[in-house]
Amino acid sequence: MNSGHFKMSLTGEAPDSDLPAPIEALWWDAKGDWVRAHALVDELETTDGMAVHAYLHRKEGSDWNANYWYQRAGRTFHRPSLAAEWEALVDGLLAGSERS
């Protein structure tokens, strides 16, 4: 799946069934369901899961919690907006899933 297909899938009622949890979380986030998105990565102990977890807490406005998860993911925040971060996460995670 590429970024364009992923974004087109947002018109549907549910994400593709074969999406990894971090990408599915970004799908639900884009649909406005922060709680469902967070539930998918809340206990996910992978670098990708923790990066999405950090983004979700940043979006929530909980900077201290976001910073904790960015640190756990081995990342520092460097994107100018939430939209840019969402795009970068989607692009990076989809590129990574294509290599797998």
CSV table of N, CA, C and O in Angstrom, one decimal:
chain,number,residue,atom,x,y,z
A,1,MET,N,0.8,-1.2,0.0
A,1,MET,CA,0.0,0.0,0.0
A,1,MET,C,0.9,1.2,0.0
A,1,MET,O,1.9,1.3,0.7
A,2,ASN,N,0.5,2.2,-0.8
A,2,ASN,CA,1.2,3.5,-0.8
A,2,ASN,C,0.4,4.6,-0.1
A,2,ASN,O,-0.8,4.3,0.3
A,3,SER,N,1.0,5.7,0.1
A,3,SER,CA,0.3,6.8,0.8
A,3,SER,C,-1.0,7.2,0.1
A,3,SER,O,-2.0,7.5,0.8
A,4,GLY,N,-1.0,7.3,-1.2
A,4,GLY,CA,-2.2,7.7,-1.9
A,4,GLY,C,-3.3,6.7,-1.7
A,4,GLY,O,-4.5,7.1,-1.4
A,5,HIS,N,-3.0,5.4,-1.7
A,5,HIS,CA,-4.1,4.4,-1.5
A,5,HIS,C,-4.5,4.4,0.0
A,5,HIS,O,-5.7,4.3,0.3
A,6,PHE,N,-3.6,4.7,0.9
A,6,PHE,CA,-3.9,4.8,2.3
A,6,PHE,C,-4.9,5.9,2.5
A,6,PHE,O,-5.9,5.8,3.2
A,7,LYS,N,-4.6,7.1,1.9
A,7,LYS,CA,-5.5,8.3,2.1
A,7,LYS,C,-6.9,8.0,1.4
A,7,LYS,O,-7.9,8.5,2.0
A,8,MET,N,-6.9,7.4,0.3
A,8,MET,CA,-8.2,7.0,-0.3
A,8,MET,C,-9.0,6.1,0.5
A,8,MET,O,-10.2,6.2,0.6
A,9,SER,N,-8.3,5.2,1.3
A,9,SER,CA,-9.0,4.3,2.1
A,9,SER,C,-9.8,5.0,3.3
A,9,SER,O,-10.7,4.4,3.9
A,10,LEU,N,-9.4,6.2,3.6
A,10,LEU,CA,-10.0,7.0,4.6
A,10,LEU,C,-11.5,7.3,4.3
A,10,LEU,O,-12.2,7.7,5.2
A,11,THR,N,-11.9,7.1,3.1
A,11,THR,CA,-13.4,7.3,2.8
A,11,THR,C,-14.2,6.1,3.2
A,11,THR,O,-15.4,6.2,3.2
A,12,GLY,N,-13.5,5.0,3.6
A,12,GLY,CA,-14.3,3.8,4.0
A,12,GLY,C,-14.7,3.8,5.4
A,12,GLY,O,-14.4,4.8,6.2
A,13,GLU,N,-15.4,2.8,5.8
A,13,GLU,CA,-15.9,2.7,7.2
A,13,GLU,C,-14.8,2.0,8.1
A,13,GLU,O,-14.9,2.2,9.3
A,14,ALA,N,-13.9,1.3,7.6
A,14,ALA,CA,-12.9,0.6,8.4
A,14,ALA,C,-11.6,0.5,7.5
A,14,ALA,O,-11.6,0.5,6.3
A,15,PRO,N,-10.5,0.4,8.2
A,15,PRO,CA,-9.2,0.3,7.5
A,15,PRO,C,-9.0,-1.1,6.9
A,15,PRO,O,-9.8,-2.0,7.3
A,16,ASP,N,-8.1,-1.2,6.0
A,16,ASP,CA,-7.8,-2.5,5.4
A,16,ASP,C,-7.4,-3.5,6.6
A,16,ASP,O,-6.7,-3.0,7.6
A,17,SER,N,-7.8,-4.7,6.5
A,17,SER,CA,-7.6,-5.6,7.6
A,17,SER,C,-6.1,-6.0,7.8
A,17,SER,O,-5.8,-6.6,8.9
A,18,ASP,N,-5.3,-5.8,6.8
A,18,ASP,CA,-3.9,-6.2,7.0
A,18,ASP,C,-2.9,-5.2,7.4
A,18,ASP,O,-1.7,-5.3,7.3
A,19,LEU,N,-3.4,-4.0,7.9
A,19,LEU,CA,-2.5,-2.9,8.3
A,19,LEU,C,-1.9,-3.3,9.6
A,19,LEU,O,-2.5,-3.7,10.6
A,20,PRO,N,-0.6,-3.0,9.8
A,20,PRO,CA,0.1,-3.1,11.1
A,20,PRO,C,-0.6,-2.1,12.0
A,20,PRO,O,-1.1,-1.0,11.6
A,21,ALA,N,-0.5,-2.4,13.3
A,21,ALA,CA,-1.2,-1.5,14.3
A,21,ALA,C,-0.8,-0.1,14.3
A,21,ALA,O,-1.7,0.8,14.4
A,22,PRO,N,0.5,0.3,14.1
A,22,PRO,CA,0.8,1.7,14.1
A,22,PRO,C,0.1,2.5,12.9
A,22,PRO,O,-0.4,3.6,13.0
A,23,ILE,N,0.1,1.8,11.7
A,23,ILE,CA,-0.6,2.4,10.6
A,23,ILE,C,-2.1,2.5,10.8
A,23,ILE,O,-2.7,3.5,10.4
A,24,GLU,N,-2.6,1.4,11.3
A,24,GLU,CA,-4.1,1.4,11.6
A,24,GLU,C,-4.4,2.5,12.6
A,24,GLU,O,-5.5,3.2,12.4
A,25,ALA,N,-3.6,2.7,13.6
A,25,ALA,CA,-3.8,3.8,14.5
A,25,ALA,C,-3.9,5.2,13.8
A,25,ALA,O,-4.7,6.0,14.1
A,26,LEU,N,-3.0,5.4,12.9
A,26,LEU,CA,-3.0,6.7,12.1
A,26,LEU,C,-4.2,6.8,11.3
A,26,LEU,O,-4.8,7.9,11.1
A,27,TRP,N,-4.8,5.6,10.8
A,27,TRP,CA,-6.0,5.6,10.0
A,27,TRP,C,-7.1,6.1,10.9
A,27,TRP,O,-7.9,7.0,10.6
A,28,TRP,N,-7.3,5.5,12.1
A,28,TRP,CA,-8.3,5.9,13.0
A,28,TRP,C,-8.2,7.3,13.5
A,28,TRP,O,-9.2,8.1,13.7
A,29,ASP,N,-6.9,7.8,13.7
A,29,ASP,CA,-6.7,9.2,14.1
A,29,ASP,C,-7.2,10.1,13.0
A,29,ASP,O,-7.9,11.1,13.3
A,30,ALA,N,-6.9,9.8,11.7
A,30,ALA,CA,-7.4,10.6,10.6
A,30,ALA,C,-8.9,10.6,10.6
A,30,ALA,O,-9.5,11.6,10.1
A,31,LYS,N,-9.6,9.6,11.0
A,31,LYS,CA,-11.0,9.5,11.0
A,31,LYS,C,-11.6,10.2,12.3
A,31,LYS,O,-12.8,10.2,12.4
A,32,GLY,N,-10.8,10.7,13.1
A,32,GLY,CA,-11.2,11.5,14.3
A,32,GLY,C,-11.5,10.6,15.5
A,32,GLY,O,-12.1,11.1,16.5
A,33,ASP,N,-11.0,9.4,15.5
A,33,ASP,CA,-11.2,8.5,16.7
A,33,ASP,C,-9.9,8.3,17.4
A,33,ASP,O,-9.2,7.3,17.3
A,34,TRP,N,-9.5,9.4,18.2
A,34,TRP,CA,-8.2,9.3,18.9
A,34,TRP,C,-8.2,8.2,19.9
A,34,TRP,O,-7.1,7.5,20.1
A,35,VAL,N,-9.3,7.9,20.6
A,35,VAL,CA,-9.3,6.9,21.6
A,35,VAL,C,-9.0,5.5,21.0
A,35,VAL,O,-8.2,4.7,21.5
A,36,ARG,N,-9.6,5.2,19.9
A,36,ARG,CA,-9.4,3.9,19.2
A,36,ARG,C,-7.9,3.9,18.7
A,36,ARG,O,-7.2,2.8,18.8
A,37,ALA,N,-7.4,5.0,18.1
A,37,ALA,CA,-6.1,5.0,17.7
A,37,ALA,C,-5.1,4.8,18.8
A,37,ALA,O,-4.2,4.0,18.7
A,38,HIS,N,-5.3,5.4,19.9
A,38,HIS,CA,-4.5,5.3,21.1
A,38,HIS,C,-4.5,3.9,21.6
A,38,HIS,O,-3.4,3.3,22.0
A,39,ALA,N,-5.6,3.2,21.6
A,39,ALA,CA,-5.8,1.9,22.2
A,39,ALA,C,-4.9,0.9,21.3
A,39,ALA,O,-4.4,-0.1,21.9
A,40,LEU,N,-4.7,1.2,20.1
A,40,LEU,CA,-3.9,0.3,19.2
A,40,LEU,C,-2.4,0.4,19.5
A,40,LEU,O,-1.7,-0.6,19.3
A,41,VAL,N,-1.9,1.5,20.0
A,41,VAL,CA,-0.5,1.6,20.3
A,41,VAL,C,-0.2,1.8,21.8
A,41,VAL,O,1.0,1.9,22.1
A,42,ASP,N,-1.2,1.8,22.6
A,42,ASP,CA,-1.0,2.1,24.0
A,42,ASP,C,0.0,1.2,24.7
A,42,ASP,O,0.9,1.6,25.5
A,43,GLU,N,0.0,-0.1,24.3
A,43,GLU,CA,0.9,-1.1,25.0
A,43,GLU,C,1.8,-1.7,23.9
A,43,GLU,O,2.4,-2.8,24.2
A,44,LEU,N,1.9,-1.1,22.8
A,44,LEU,CA,2.8,-1.6,21.7
A,44,LEU,C,4.2,-1.2,21.9
A,44,LEU,O,4.5,0.0,21.8
A,45,GLU,N,5.1,-2.1,22.2
A,45,GLU,CA,6.5,-1.8,22.6
A,45,GLU,C,7.4,-2.0,21.4
A,45,GLU,O,8.4,-2.6,21.4
A,46,THR,N,7.0,-1.3,20.3
A,46,THR,CA,7.9,-1.3,19.1
A,46,THR,C,8.2,0.2,18.8
A,46,THR,O,7.5,1.1,19.2
A,47,THR,N,9.3,0.4,18.1
A,47,THR,CA,9.7,1.8,17.8
A,47,THR,C,8.6,2.5,17.0
A,47,THR,O,8.3,3.6,17.3
A,48,ASP,N,8.0,1.8,16.1
A,48,ASP,CA,7.0,2.5,15.3
A,48,ASP,C,5.7,2.7,16.1
A,48,ASP,O,5.1,3.8,16.1
A,49,GLY,N,5.4,1.8,17.0
A,49,GLY,CA,4.2,2.0,17.9
A,49,GLY,C,4.5,3.1,18.8
A,49,GLY,O,3.6,4.0,19.1
A,50,MET,N,5.7,3.2,19.4
A,50,MET,CA,6.0,4.3,20.3
A,50,MET,C,6.0,5.7,19.6
A,50,MET,O,5.6,6.7,20.2
A,51,ALA,N,6.4,5.7,18.3
A,51,ALA,CA,6.5,7.0,17.6
A,51,ALA,C,5.0,7.5,17.4
A,51,ALA,O,4.7,8.7,17.5
A,52,VAL,N,4.1,6.6,17.0
A,52,VAL,CA,2.7,6.9,16.8
A,52,VAL,C,2.1,7.3,18.1
A,52,VAL,O,1.4,8.3,18.2
A,53,HIS,N,2.5,6.6,19.2
A,53,HIS,CA,2.0,6.9,20.5
A,53,HIS,C,2.4,8.4,20.9
A,53,HIS,O,1.6,9.1,21.4
A,54,ALA,N,3.6,8.7,20.6
A,54,ALA,CA,4.1,10.1,20.9
A,54,ALA,C,3.3,11.1,20.1
A,54,ALA,O,2.9,12.1,20.7
A,55,TYR,N,3.1,10.9,18.8
A,55,TYR,CA,2.3,11.8,18.0
A,55,TYR,C,0.9,12.0,18.6
A,55,TYR,O,0.4,13.1,18.7
A,56,LEU,N,0.3,10.9,19.0
A,56,LEU,CA,-1.1,11.0,19.5
A,56,LEU,C,-1.1,11.8,20.8
A,56,LEU,O,-2.0,12.6,21.0
A,57,HIS,N,-0.1,11.7,21.7
A,57,HIS,CA,-0.1,12.5,22.9
A,57,HIS,C,0.2,13.9,22.6
A,57,HIS,O,-0.3,14.8,23.2
A,58,ARG,N,1.0,14.1,21.6
A,58,ARG,CA,1.3,15.5,21.2
A,58,ARG,C,0.0,16.2,20.6
A,58,ARG,O,-0.4,17.3,21.0
A,59,LYS,N,-0.7,15.4,19.8
A,59,LYS,CA,-2.0,15.9,19.3
A,59,LYS,C,-3.0,16.2,20.4
A,59,LYS,O,-3.8,17.1,20.4
A,60,GLU,N,-3.0,15.3,21.4
A,60,GLU,CA,-3.8,15.5,22.6
A,60,GLU,C,-3.5,16.7,23.4
A,60,GLU,O,-4.3,17.3,24.2
A,61,GLY,N,-2.3,17.2,23.2
A,61,GLY,CA,-1.8,18.4,24.0
A,61,GLY,C,-1.0,18.0,25.2
A,61,GLY,O,-0.7,18.9,26.1
A,62,SER,N,-0.7,16.8,25.4
A,62,SER,CA,0.1,16.3,26.5
A,62,SER,C,1.5,16.2,26.2
A,62,SER,O,2.1,15.2,25.9
A,63,ASP,N,2.2,17.4,26.1
A,63,ASP,CA,3.6,17.5,25.7
A,63,ASP,C,4.5,16.6,26.5
A,63,ASP,O,5.4,16.0,26.0
A,64,TRP,N,4.4,16.6,27.8
A,64,TRP,CA,5.3,15.8,28.7
A,64,TRP,C,5.2,14.3,28.3
A,64,TRP,O,6.2,13.6,28.3
A,65,ASN,N,3.9,13.9,28.1
A,65,ASN,CA,3.7,12.5,27.8
A,65,ASN,C,4.2,12.2,26.3
A,65,ASN,O,4.9,11.1,26.1
A,66,ALA,N,4.0,13.1,25.4
A,66,ALA,CA,4.6,12.9,24.1
A,66,ALA,C,6.1,12.8,24.1
A,66,ALA,O,6.7,12.0,23.5
A,67,ASN,N,6.7,13.7,24.9
A,67,ASN,CA,8.2,13.7,25.0
A,67,ASN,C,8.7,12.4,25.5
A,67,ASN,O,9.7,11.9,25.0
A,68,TYR,N,8.0,11.8,26.5
A,68,TYR,CA,8.4,10.5,27.0
A,68,TYR,C,8.4,9.5,25.9
A,68,TYR,O,9.3,8.7,25.8
A,69,TRP,N,7.3,9.4,25.1
A,69,TRP,CA,7.2,8.4,24.0
A,69,TRP,C,8.2,8.7,22.9
A,69,TRP,O,8.7,7.8,22.3
A,70,TYR,N,8.4,10.0,22.6
A,70,TYR,CA,9.4,10.3,21.6
A,70,TYR,C,10.8,9.7,22.0
A,70,TYR,O,11.5,9.1,21.2
A,71,GLN,N,11.1,9.9,23.3
A,71,GLN,CA,12.4,9.5,23.8
A,71,GLN,C,12.4,7.9,23.7
A,71,GLN,O,13.4,7.4,23.3
A,72,ARG,N,11.3,7.3,24.1
A,72,ARG,CA,11.3,5.8,24.1
A,72,ARG,C,11.5,5.3,22.6
A,72,ARG,O,12.0,4.2,22.4
A,73,ALA,N,10.9,6.1,21.7
A,73,ALA,CA,11.0,5.7,20.3
A,73,ALA,C,12.4,6.0,19.7
A,73,ALA,O,12.6,5.7,18.5
A,74,GLY,N,13.2,6.8,20.4
A,74,GLY,CA,14.5,7.2,19.9
A,74,GLY,C,14.4,8.3,18.9
A,74,GLY,O,15.2,8.4,18.1
A,75,ARG,N,13.4,9.1,19.1
A,75,ARG,CA,13.2,10.2,18.1
A,75,ARG,C,13.0,11.5,18.8
A,75,ARG,O,12.6,11.6,20.0
A,76,THR,N,13.3,12.6,18.1
A,76,THR,CA,13.1,13.9,18.6
A,76,THR,C,12.1,14.6,17.7
A,76,THR,O,12.1,14.3,16.5
A,77,PHE,N,11.3,15.4,18.2
A,77,PHE,CA,10.3,16.1,17.4
A,77,PHE,C,10.9,17.2,16.6
A,77,PHE,O,11.7,18.0,17.1
A,78,HIS,N,10.7,17.2,15.3
A,78,HIS,CA,11.3,18.2,14.4
A,78,HIS,C,10.3,18.6,13.3
A,78,HIS,O,10.8,19.2,12.3
A,79,ARG,N,9.1,18.3,13.4
A,79,ARG,CA,8.1,18.7,12.3
A,79,ARG,C,7.3,19.9,12.7
A,79,ARG,O,7.0,20.0,13.9
A,80,PRO,N,7.1,20.8,11.8
A,80,PRO,CA,6.4,22.1,12.1
A,80,PRO,C,5.0,22.0,12.5
A,80,PRO,O,4.4,22.9,13.1
A,81,SER,N,4.3,20.9,12.1
A,81,SER,CA,2.8,20.8,12.4
A,81,SER,C,2.4,19.4,12.6
A,81,SER,O,3.1,18.4,12.2
A,82,LEU,N,1.3,19.2,13.3
A,82,LEU,CA,0.8,17.8,13.4
A,82,LEU,C,0.5,17.2,12.1
A,82,LEU,O,0.7,16.0,11.9
A,83,ALA,N,-0.1,18.0,11.1
A,83,ALA,CA,-0.3,17.4,9.8
A,83,ALA,C,0.9,16.9,9.1
A,83,ALA,O,0.9,15.8,8.5
A,84,ALA,N,2.0,17.7,9.3
A,84,ALA,CA,3.3,17.3,8.7
A,84,ALA,C,3.8,16.0,9.4
A,84,ALA,O,4.4,15.1,8.7
A,85,GLU,N,3.6,15.9,10.7
A,85,GLU,CA,4.1,14.7,11.4
A,85,GLU,C,3.3,13.5,11.0
A,85,GLU,O,3.8,12.4,10.8
A,86,TRP,N,2.0,13.7,10.9
A,86,TRP,CA,1.1,12.6,10.5
A,86,TRP,C,1.5,12.1,9.1
A,86,TRP,O,1.7,10.9,8.9
A,87,GLU,N,1.8,13.0,8.1
A,87,GLU,CA,2.2,12.6,6.8
A,87,GLU,C,3.5,11.9,6.8
A,87,GLU,O,3.7,10.9,6.2
A,88,ALA,N,4.5,12.4,7.6
A,88,ALA,CA,5.8,11.7,7.7
A,88,ALA,C,5.7,10.3,8.3
A,88,ALA,O,6.3,9.4,7.8
A,89,LEU,N,4.8,10.2,9.3
A,89,LEU,CA,4.6,8.9,9.9
A,89,LEU,C,4.0,7.9,8.9
A,89,LEU,O,4.5,6.8,8.8
A,90,VAL,N,3.0,8.3,8.3
A,90,VAL,CA,2.3,7.5,7.3
A,90,VAL,C,3.3,7.1,6.2
A,90,VAL,O,3.4,5.9,5.9
A,91,ASP,N,4.0,8.1,5.6
A,91,ASP,CA,4.9,7.8,4.5
A,91,ASP,C,6.0,6.8,5.0
A,91,ASP,O,6.4,5.8,4.3
A,92,GLY,N,6.6,7.1,6.2
A,92,GLY,CA,7.7,6.2,6.7
A,92,GLY,C,7.2,4.8,7.0
A,92,GLY,O,7.9,3.8,6.7
A,93,LEU,N,6.1,4.7,7.7
A,93,LEU,CA,5.6,3.4,8.1
A,93,LEU,C,5.2,2.6,6.9
A,93,LEU,O,5.4,1.4,6.8
A,94,LEU,N,4.5,3.2,5.9
A,94,LEU,CA,4.1,2.5,4.7
A,94,LEU,C,5.4,2.0,3.9
A,94,LEU,O,5.4,0.9,3.4
A,95,ALA,N,6.4,2.9,3.8
A,95,ALA,CA,7.6,2.5,3.1
A,95,ALA,C,8.3,1.4,3.8
A,95,ALA,O,8.8,0.4,3.2
A,96,GLY,N,8.3,1.4,5.1
A,96,GLY,CA,8.8,0.3,5.9
A,96,GLY,C,8.1,-1.0,5.8
A,96,GLY,O,8.7,-2.1,5.7
A,97,SER,N,6.7,-0.9,5.7
A,97,SER,CA,5.9,-2.2,5.5
A,97,SER,C,6.1,-2.7,4.1
A,97,SER,O,6.0,-3.9,3.9
A,98,GLU,N,6.4,-1.9,3.1
A,98,GLU,CA,6.6,-2.4,1.8
A,98,GLU,C,8.0,-3.2,1.7
A,98,GLU,O,8.1,-4.1,0.9
A,99,ARG,N,9.0,-2.7,2.5
A,99,ARG,CA,10.3,-3.4,2.5
A,99,ARG,C,10.2,-4.8,3.2
A,99,ARG,O,11.0,-5.6,3.0
A,100,SER,N,9.2,-4.9,4.1
A,100,SER,CA,9.2,-6.1,4.9
A,100,SER,C,8.7,-7.3,4.1
A,100,SER,O,8.1,-7.3,3.2
